PDB file of C-alpha atoms in Angstrom:
ATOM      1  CA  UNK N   1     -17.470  28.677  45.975  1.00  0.00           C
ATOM      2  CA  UNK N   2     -18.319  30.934  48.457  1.00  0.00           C
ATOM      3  CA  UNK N   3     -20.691  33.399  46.144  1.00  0.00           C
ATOM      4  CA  UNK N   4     -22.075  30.853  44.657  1.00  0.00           C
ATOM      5  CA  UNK N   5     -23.400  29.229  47.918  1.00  0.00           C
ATOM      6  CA  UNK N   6     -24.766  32.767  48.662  1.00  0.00           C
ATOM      7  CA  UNK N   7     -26.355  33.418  45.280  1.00  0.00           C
ATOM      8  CA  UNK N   8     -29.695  33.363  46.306  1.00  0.00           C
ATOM      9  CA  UNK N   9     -29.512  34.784  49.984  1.00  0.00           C
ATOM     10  CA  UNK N  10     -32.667  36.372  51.297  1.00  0.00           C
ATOM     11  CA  UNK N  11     -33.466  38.617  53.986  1.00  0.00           C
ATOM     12  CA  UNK N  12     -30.931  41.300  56.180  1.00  0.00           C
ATOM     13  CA  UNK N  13     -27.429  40.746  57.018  1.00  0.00           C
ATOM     14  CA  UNK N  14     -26.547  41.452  61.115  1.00  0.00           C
ATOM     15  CA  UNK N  15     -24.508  44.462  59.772  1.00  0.00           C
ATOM     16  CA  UNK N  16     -27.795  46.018  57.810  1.00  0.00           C
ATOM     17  CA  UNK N  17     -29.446  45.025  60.816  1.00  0.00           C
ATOM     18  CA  UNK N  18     -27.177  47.211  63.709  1.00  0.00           C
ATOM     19  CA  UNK N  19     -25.642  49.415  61.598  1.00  0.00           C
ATOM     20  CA  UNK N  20     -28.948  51.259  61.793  1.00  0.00           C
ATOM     21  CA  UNK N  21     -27.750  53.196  64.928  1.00  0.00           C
ATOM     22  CA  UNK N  22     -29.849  53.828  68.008  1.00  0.00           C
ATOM     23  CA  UNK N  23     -33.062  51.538  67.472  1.00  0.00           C
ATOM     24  CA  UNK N  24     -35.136  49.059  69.646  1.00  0.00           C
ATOM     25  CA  UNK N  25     -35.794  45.479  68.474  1.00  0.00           C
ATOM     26  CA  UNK N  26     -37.981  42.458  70.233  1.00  0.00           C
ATOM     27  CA  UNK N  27     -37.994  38.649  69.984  1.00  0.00           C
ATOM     28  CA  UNK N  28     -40.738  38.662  67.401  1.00  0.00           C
ATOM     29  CA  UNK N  29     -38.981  41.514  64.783  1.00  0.00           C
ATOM     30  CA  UNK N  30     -36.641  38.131  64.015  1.00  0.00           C
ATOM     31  CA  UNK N  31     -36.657  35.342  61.755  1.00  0.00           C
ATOM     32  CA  UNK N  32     -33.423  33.096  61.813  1.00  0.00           C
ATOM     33  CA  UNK N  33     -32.898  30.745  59.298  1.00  0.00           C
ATOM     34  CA  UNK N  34     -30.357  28.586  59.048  1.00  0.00           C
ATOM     35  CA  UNK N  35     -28.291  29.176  55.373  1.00  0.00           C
ATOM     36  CA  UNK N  36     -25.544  27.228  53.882  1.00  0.00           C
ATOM     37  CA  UNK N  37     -21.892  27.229  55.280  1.00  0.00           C
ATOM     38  CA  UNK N  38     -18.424  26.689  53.068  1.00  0.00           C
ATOM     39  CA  UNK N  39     -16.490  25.298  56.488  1.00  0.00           C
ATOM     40  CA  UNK N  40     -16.548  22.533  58.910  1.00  0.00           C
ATOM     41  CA  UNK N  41     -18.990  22.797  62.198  1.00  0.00           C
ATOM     42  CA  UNK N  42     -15.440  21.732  64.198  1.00  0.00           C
ATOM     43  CA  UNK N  43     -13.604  24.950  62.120  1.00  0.00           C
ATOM     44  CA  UNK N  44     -16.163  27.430  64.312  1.00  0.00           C
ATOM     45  CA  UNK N  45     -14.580  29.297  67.351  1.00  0.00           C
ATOM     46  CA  UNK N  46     -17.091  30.771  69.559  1.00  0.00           C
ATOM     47  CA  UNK N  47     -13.933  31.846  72.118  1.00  0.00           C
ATOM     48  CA  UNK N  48     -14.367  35.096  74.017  1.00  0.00           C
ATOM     49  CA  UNK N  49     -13.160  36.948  76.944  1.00  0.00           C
ATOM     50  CA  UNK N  50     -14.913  38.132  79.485  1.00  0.00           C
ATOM     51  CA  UNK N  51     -11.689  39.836  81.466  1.00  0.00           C
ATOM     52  CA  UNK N  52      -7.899  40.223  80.131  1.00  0.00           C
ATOM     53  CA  UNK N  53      -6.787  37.201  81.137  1.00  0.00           C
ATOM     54  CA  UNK N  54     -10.071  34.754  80.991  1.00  0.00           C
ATOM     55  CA  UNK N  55     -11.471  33.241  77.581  1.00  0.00           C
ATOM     56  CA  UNK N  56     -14.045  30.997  77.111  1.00  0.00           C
ATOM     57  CA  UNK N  57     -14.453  28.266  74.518  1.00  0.00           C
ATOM     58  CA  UNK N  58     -18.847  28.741  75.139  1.00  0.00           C
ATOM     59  CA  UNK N  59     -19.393  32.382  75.467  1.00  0.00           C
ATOM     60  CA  UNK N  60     -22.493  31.386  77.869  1.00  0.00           C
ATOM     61  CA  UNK N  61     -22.273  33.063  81.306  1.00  0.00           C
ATOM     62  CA  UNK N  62     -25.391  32.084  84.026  1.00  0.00           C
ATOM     63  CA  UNK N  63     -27.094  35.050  86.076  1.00  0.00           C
ATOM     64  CA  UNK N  64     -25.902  35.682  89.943  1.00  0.00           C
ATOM     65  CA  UNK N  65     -29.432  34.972  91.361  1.00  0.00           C
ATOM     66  CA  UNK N  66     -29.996  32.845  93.797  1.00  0.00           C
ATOM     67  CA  UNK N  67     -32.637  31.107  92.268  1.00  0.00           C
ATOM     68  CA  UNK N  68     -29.950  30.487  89.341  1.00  0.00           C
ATOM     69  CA  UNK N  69     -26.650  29.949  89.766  1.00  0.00           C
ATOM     70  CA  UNK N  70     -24.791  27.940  92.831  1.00  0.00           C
ATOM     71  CA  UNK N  71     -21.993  25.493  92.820  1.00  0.00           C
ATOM     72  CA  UNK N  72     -24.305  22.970  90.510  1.00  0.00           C
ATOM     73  CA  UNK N  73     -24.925  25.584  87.895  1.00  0.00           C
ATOM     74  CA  UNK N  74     -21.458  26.846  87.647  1.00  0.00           C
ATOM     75  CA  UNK N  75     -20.165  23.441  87.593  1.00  0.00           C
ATOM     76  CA  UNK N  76     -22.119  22.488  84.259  1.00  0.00           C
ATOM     77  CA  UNK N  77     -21.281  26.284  83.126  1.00  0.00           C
ATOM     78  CA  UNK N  78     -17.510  25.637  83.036  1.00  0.00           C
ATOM     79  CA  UNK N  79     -17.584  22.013  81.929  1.00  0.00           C
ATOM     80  CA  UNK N  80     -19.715  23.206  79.157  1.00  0.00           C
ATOM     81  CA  UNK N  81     -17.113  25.919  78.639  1.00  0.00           C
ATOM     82  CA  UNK N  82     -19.090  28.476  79.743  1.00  0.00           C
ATOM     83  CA  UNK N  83     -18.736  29.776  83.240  1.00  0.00           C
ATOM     84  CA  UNK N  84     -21.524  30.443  86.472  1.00  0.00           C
ATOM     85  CA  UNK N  85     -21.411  34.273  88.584  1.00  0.00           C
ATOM     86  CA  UNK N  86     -22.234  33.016  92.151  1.00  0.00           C
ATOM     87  CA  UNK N  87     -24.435  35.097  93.801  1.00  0.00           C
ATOM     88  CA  UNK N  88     -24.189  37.152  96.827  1.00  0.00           C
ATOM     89  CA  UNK N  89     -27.463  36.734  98.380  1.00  0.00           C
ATOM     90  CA  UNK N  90     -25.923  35.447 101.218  1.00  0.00           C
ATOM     91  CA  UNK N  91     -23.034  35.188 103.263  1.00  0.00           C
ATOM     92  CA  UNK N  92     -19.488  35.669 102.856  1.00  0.00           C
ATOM     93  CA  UNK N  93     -18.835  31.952 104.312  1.00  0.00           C
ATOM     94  CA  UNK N  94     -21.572  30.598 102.522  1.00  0.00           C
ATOM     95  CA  UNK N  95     -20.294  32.333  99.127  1.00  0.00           C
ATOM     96  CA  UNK N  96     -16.938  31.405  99.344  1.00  0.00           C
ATOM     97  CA  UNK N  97     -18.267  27.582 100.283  1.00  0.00           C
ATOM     98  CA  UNK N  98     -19.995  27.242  96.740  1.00  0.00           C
ATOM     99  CA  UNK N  99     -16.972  28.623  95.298  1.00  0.00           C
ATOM    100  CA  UNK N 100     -14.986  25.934  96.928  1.00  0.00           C
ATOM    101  CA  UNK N 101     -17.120  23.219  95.497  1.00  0.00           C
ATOM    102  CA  UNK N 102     -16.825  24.529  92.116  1.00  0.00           C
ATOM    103  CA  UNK N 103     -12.833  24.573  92.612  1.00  0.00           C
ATOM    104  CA  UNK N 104     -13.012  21.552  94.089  1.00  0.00           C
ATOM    105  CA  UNK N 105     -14.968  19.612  91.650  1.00  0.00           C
ATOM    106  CA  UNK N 106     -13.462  16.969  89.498  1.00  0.00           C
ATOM    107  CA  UNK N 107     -15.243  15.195  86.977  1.00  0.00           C
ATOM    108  CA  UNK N 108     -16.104  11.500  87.770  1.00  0.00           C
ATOM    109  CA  UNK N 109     -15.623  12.456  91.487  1.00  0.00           C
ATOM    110  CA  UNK N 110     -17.886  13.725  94.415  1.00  0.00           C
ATOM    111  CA  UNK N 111     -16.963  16.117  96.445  1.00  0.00           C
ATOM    112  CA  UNK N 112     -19.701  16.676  98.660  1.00  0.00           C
ATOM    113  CA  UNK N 113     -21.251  13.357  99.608  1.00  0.00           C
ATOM    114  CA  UNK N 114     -24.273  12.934 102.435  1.00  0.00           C
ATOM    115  CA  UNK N 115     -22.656  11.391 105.256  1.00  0.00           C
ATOM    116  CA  UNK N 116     -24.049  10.356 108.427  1.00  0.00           C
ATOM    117  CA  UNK N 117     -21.856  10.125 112.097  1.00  0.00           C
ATOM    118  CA  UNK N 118     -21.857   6.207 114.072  1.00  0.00           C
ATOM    119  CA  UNK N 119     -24.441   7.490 116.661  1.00  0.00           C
ATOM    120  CA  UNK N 120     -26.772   8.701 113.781  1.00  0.00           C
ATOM    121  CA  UNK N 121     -29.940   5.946 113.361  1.00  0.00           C
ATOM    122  CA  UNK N 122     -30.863   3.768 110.572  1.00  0.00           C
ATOM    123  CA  UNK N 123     -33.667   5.869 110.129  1.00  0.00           C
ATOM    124  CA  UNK N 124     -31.473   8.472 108.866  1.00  0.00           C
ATOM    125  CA  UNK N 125     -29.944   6.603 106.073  1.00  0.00           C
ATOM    126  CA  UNK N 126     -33.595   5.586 105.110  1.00  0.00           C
ATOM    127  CA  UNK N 127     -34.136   9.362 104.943  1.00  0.00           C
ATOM    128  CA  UNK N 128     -31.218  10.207 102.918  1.00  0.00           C
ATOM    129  CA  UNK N 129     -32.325   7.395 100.556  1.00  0.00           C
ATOM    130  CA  UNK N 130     -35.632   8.342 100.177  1.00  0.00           C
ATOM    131  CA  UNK N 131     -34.905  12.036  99.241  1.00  0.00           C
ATOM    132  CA  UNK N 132     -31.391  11.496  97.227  1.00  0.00           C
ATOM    133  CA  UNK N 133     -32.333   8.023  95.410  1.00  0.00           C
ATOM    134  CA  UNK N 134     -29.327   6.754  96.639  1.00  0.00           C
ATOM    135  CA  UNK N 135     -27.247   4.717  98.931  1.00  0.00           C
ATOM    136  CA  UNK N 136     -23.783   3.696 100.056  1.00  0.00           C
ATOM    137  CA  UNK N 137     -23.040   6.647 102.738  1.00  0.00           C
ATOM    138  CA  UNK N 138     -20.097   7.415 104.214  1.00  0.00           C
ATOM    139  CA  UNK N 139     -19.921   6.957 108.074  1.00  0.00           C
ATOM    140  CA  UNK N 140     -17.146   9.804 109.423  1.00  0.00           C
ATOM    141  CA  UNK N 141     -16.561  10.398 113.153  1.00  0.00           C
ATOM    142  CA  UNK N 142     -18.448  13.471 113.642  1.00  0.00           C
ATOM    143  CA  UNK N 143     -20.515  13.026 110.350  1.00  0.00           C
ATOM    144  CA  UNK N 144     -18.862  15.884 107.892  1.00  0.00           C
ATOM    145  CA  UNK N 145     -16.517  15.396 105.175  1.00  0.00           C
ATOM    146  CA  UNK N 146     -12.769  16.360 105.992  1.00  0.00           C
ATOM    147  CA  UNK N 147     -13.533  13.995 109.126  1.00  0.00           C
ATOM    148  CA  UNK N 148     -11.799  10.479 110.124  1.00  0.00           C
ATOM    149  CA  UNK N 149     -13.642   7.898 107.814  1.00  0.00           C
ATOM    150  CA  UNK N 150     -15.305   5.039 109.471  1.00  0.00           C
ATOM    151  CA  UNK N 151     -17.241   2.844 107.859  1.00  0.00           C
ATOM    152  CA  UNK N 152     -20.195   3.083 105.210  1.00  0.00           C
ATOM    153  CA  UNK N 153     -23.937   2.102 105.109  1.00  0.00           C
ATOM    154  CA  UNK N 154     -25.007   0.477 102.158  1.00  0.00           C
ATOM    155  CA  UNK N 155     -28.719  -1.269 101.440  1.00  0.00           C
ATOM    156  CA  UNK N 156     -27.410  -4.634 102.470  1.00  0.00           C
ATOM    157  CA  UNK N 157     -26.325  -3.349 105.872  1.00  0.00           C
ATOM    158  CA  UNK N 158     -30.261  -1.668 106.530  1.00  0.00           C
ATOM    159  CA  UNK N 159     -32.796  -3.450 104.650  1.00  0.00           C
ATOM    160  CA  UNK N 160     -33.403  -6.079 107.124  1.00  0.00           C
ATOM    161  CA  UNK N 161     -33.260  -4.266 110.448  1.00  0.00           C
ATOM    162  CA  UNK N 162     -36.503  -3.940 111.449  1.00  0.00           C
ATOM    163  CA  UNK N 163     -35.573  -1.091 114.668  1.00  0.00           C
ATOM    164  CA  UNK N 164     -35.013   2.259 112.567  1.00  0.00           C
ATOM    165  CA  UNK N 165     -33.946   3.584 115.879  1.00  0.00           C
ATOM    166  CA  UNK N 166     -30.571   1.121 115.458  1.00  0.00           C
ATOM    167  CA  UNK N 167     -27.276   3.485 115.604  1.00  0.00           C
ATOM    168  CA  UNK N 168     -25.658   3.433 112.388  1.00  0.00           C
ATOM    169  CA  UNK N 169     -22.573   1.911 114.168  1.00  0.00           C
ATOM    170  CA  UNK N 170     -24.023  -1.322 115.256  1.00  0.00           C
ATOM    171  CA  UNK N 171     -24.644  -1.830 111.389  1.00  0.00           C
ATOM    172  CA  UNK N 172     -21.954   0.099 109.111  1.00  0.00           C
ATOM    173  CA  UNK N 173     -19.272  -2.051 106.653  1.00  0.00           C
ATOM    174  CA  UNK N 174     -16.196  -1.297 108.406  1.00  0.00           C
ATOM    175  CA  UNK N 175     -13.990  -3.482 106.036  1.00  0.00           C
ATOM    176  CA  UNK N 176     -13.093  -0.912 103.443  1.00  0.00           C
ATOM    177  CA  UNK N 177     -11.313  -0.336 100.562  1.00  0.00           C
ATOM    178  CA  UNK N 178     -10.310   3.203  99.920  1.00  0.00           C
ATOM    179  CA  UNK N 179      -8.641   5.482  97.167  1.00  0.00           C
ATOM    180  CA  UNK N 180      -5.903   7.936  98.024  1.00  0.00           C
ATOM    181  CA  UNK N 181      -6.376  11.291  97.447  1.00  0.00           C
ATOM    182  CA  UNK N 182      -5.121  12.442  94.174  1.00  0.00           C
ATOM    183  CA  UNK N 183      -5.657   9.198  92.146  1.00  0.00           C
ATOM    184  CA  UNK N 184      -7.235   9.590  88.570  1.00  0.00           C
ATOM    185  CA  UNK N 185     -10.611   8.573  87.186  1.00  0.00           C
ATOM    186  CA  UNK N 186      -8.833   5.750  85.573  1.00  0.00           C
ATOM    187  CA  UNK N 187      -7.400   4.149  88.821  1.00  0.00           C
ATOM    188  CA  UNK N 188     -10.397   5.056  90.788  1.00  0.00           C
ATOM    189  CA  UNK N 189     -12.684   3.214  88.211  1.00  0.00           C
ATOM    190  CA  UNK N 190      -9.727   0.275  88.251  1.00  0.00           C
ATOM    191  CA  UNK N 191     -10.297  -0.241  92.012  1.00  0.00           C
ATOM    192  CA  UNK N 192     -13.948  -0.328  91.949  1.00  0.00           C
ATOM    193  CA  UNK N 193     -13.486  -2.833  88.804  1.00  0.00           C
ATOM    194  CA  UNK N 194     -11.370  -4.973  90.945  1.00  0.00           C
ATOM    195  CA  UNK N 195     -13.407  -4.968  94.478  1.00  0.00           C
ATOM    196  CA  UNK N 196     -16.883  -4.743  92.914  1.00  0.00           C
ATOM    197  CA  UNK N 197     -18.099  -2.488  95.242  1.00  0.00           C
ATOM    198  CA  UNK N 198     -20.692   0.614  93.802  1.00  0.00           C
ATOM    199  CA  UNK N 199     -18.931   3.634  96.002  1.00  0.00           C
ATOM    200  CA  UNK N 200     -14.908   4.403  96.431  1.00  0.00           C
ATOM    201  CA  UNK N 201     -14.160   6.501  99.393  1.00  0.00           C
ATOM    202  CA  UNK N 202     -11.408   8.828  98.667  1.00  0.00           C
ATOM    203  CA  UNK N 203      -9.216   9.693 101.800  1.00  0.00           C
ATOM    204  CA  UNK N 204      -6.436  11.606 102.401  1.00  0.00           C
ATOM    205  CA  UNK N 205      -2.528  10.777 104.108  1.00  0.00           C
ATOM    206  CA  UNK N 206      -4.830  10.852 107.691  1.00  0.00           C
ATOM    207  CA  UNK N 207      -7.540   8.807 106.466  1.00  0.00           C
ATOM    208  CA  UNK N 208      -9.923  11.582 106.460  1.00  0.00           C
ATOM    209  CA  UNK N 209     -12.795  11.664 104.017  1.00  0.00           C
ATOM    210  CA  UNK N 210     -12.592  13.826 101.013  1.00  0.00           C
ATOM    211  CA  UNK N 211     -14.333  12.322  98.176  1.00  0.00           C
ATOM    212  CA  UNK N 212     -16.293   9.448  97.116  1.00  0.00           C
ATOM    213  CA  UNK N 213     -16.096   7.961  93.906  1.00  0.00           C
ATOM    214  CA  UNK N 214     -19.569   5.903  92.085  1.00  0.00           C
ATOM    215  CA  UNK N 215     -19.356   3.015  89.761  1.00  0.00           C
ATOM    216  CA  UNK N 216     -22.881   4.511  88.609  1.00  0.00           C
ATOM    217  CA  UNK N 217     -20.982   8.084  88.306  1.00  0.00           C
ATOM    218  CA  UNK N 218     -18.107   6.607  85.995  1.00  0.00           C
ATOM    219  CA  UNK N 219     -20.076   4.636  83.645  1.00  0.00           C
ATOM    220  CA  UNK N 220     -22.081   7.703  83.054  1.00  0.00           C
ATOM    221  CA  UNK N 221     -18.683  10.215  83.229  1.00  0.00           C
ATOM    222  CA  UNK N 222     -18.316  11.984  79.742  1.00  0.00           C
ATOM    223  CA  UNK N 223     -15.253  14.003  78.451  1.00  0.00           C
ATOM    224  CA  UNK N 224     -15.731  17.661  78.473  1.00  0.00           C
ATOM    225  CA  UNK N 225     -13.081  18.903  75.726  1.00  0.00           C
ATOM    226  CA  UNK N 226     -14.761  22.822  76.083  1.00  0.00           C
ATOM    227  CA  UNK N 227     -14.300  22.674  79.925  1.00  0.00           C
ATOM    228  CA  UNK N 228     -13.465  26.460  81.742  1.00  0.00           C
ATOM    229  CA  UNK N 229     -10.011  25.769  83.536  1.00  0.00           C
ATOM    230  CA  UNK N 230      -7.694  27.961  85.187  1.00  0.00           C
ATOM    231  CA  UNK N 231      -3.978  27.608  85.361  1.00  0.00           C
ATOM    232  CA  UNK N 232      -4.108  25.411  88.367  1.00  0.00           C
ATOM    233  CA  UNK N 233      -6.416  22.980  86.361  1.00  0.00           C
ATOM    234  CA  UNK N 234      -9.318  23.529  88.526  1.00  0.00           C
ATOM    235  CA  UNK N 235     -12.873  24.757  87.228  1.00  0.00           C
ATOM    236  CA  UNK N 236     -13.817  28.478  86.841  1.00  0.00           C
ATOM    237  CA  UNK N 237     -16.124  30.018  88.340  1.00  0.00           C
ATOM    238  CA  UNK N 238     -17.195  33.932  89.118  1.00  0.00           C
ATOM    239  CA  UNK N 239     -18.956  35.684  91.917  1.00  0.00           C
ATOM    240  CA  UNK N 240     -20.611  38.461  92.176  1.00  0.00           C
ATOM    241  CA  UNK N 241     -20.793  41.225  94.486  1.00  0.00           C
ATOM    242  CA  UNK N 242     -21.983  44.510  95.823  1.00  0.00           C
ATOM    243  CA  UNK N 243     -21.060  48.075  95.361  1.00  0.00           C
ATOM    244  CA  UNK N 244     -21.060  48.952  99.303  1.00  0.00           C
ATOM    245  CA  UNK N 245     -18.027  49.635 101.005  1.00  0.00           C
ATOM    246  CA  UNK N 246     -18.295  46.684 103.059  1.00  0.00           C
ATOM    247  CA  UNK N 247     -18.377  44.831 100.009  1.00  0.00           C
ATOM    248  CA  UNK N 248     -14.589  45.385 100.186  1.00  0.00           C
ATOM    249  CA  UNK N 249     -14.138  42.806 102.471  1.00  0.00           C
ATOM    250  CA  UNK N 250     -16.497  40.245 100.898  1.00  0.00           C
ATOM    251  CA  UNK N 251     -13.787  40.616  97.722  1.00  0.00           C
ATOM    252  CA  UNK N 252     -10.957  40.150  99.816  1.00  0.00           C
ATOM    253  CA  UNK N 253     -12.133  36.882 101.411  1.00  0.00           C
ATOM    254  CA  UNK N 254     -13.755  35.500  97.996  1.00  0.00           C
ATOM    255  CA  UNK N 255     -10.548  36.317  95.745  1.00  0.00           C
ATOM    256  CA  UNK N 256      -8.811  33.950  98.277  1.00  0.00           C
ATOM    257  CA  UNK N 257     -10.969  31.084  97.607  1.00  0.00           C
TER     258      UNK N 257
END
């Protein structure tokens, strides 16, 4: 039973430990040992909530610096059930946008790919290959996502053109096969099965651009059980901000996100 597992227990309990009252302790005044438990690791519930109405399953929250925390960080925050205070060194459009890619995130998918425009060079896919490790980029008409998809530049379609200065439309796959916006994981990954192609655009009822989907990215794709969800489904996320009055505003315009 239970006493008998703590028979033999050595050193302070937490409660000895706080219940001092007002006293000042440092990394090195601890030892923690790891002692025997009576339960199941899957019986522990680390839940806890940070406001009325938000619990987490991880009760890990990530620092609003900007060195720290942007849409990647609070993306692994939440899907590790913890959640990732954007910070507010910056500016209202440019906090709310890393909100937006938190909300918008869904696992398996990518929501902000590099894309180039059809008068952007070869060069420039070289570039974005050489920095990101990667290939297969979206060609839109003005170059940004949310923009009419046109075609997409994959290593077959560069590595032999010798001119780097060769516009990315004299060279781009235009023959395409898409997903619609809103399809699962599932069908996403049974497309790319079927067409054995390594990157799914994701359109939407206009044909505009709003994801991309990687063979690379599903195979890898794990299940994240603790995940920080609101209502709607989407990730969590928090952002900080000032105490100023035109911090007001910046509240306003972020709580609408």
């Amino acid at each position: 039973g239970k006493e008998d597992l703590f028979k033999y227990a050595d050193g302070a309990t937490a409660e000895d430990v706080f219940a001092r009252g007002a006293q000042g302790y440092t990394y090195g005044d601890f030892i923690l040992l790891p002692g025997h438990i009576y339960f199941g690791a899957e019986e522990v519930d680390l839940s806890t909530r940070i406001t009325k109405n938000v619990s987490l399953r991880v009760p890990l929250v990530s620092s609003p610096m900007d060195t720290v925390t942007e849409h990647k960080m609070a993306i692994n925050m939440a899907l590790h059930g913890g959640v990732g205070v954007i910070h507010a060194n910056n500016t209202v459009d440019q906090q709310k946008k890393e909100i937006d890619r938190v909300k918008r995130f869904e696992n398996g998918f990518i929501t902000d790919p590099k894309t180039l425009g059809p008068d952007d060079l070869v060069s420039d896919a070289f570039a974005i290959k050489n920095k990101y490790g990667f290939s297969g980029i979206p060609i839109t008409a003005n170059g940004q996502m949310f923009s009419k998809l046109l075609g997409i530049v994959t290593n077959r379609d560069v590595e032999f053109v010798r001119d780097k200065r060769t516009k990315i439309a004299d060279v781009m796959t235009t023959d395409l096969v898409t997903a619609k916006q809103g399809c699962t994981l599932e069908e996403a990954y049974s497309t790319l099965r079927g067409c054995k192609k390594g990157k799914l655009p994701v359109v939407d009822g206009a044909g505009n651009l709003v994801g991309l989907v990687a063979r690379t990215d599903i195979l890898k794709n794990k299940d994240f059980p603790k995940a920080s969800k609101g209502a709607d489904g989407k990730l969590l996320c928090a952002a900080a901000i000032g105490t100023r009055p035109e911090d007001r505003e910046r509240l306003a315009e972020i709580a609408a996100v």
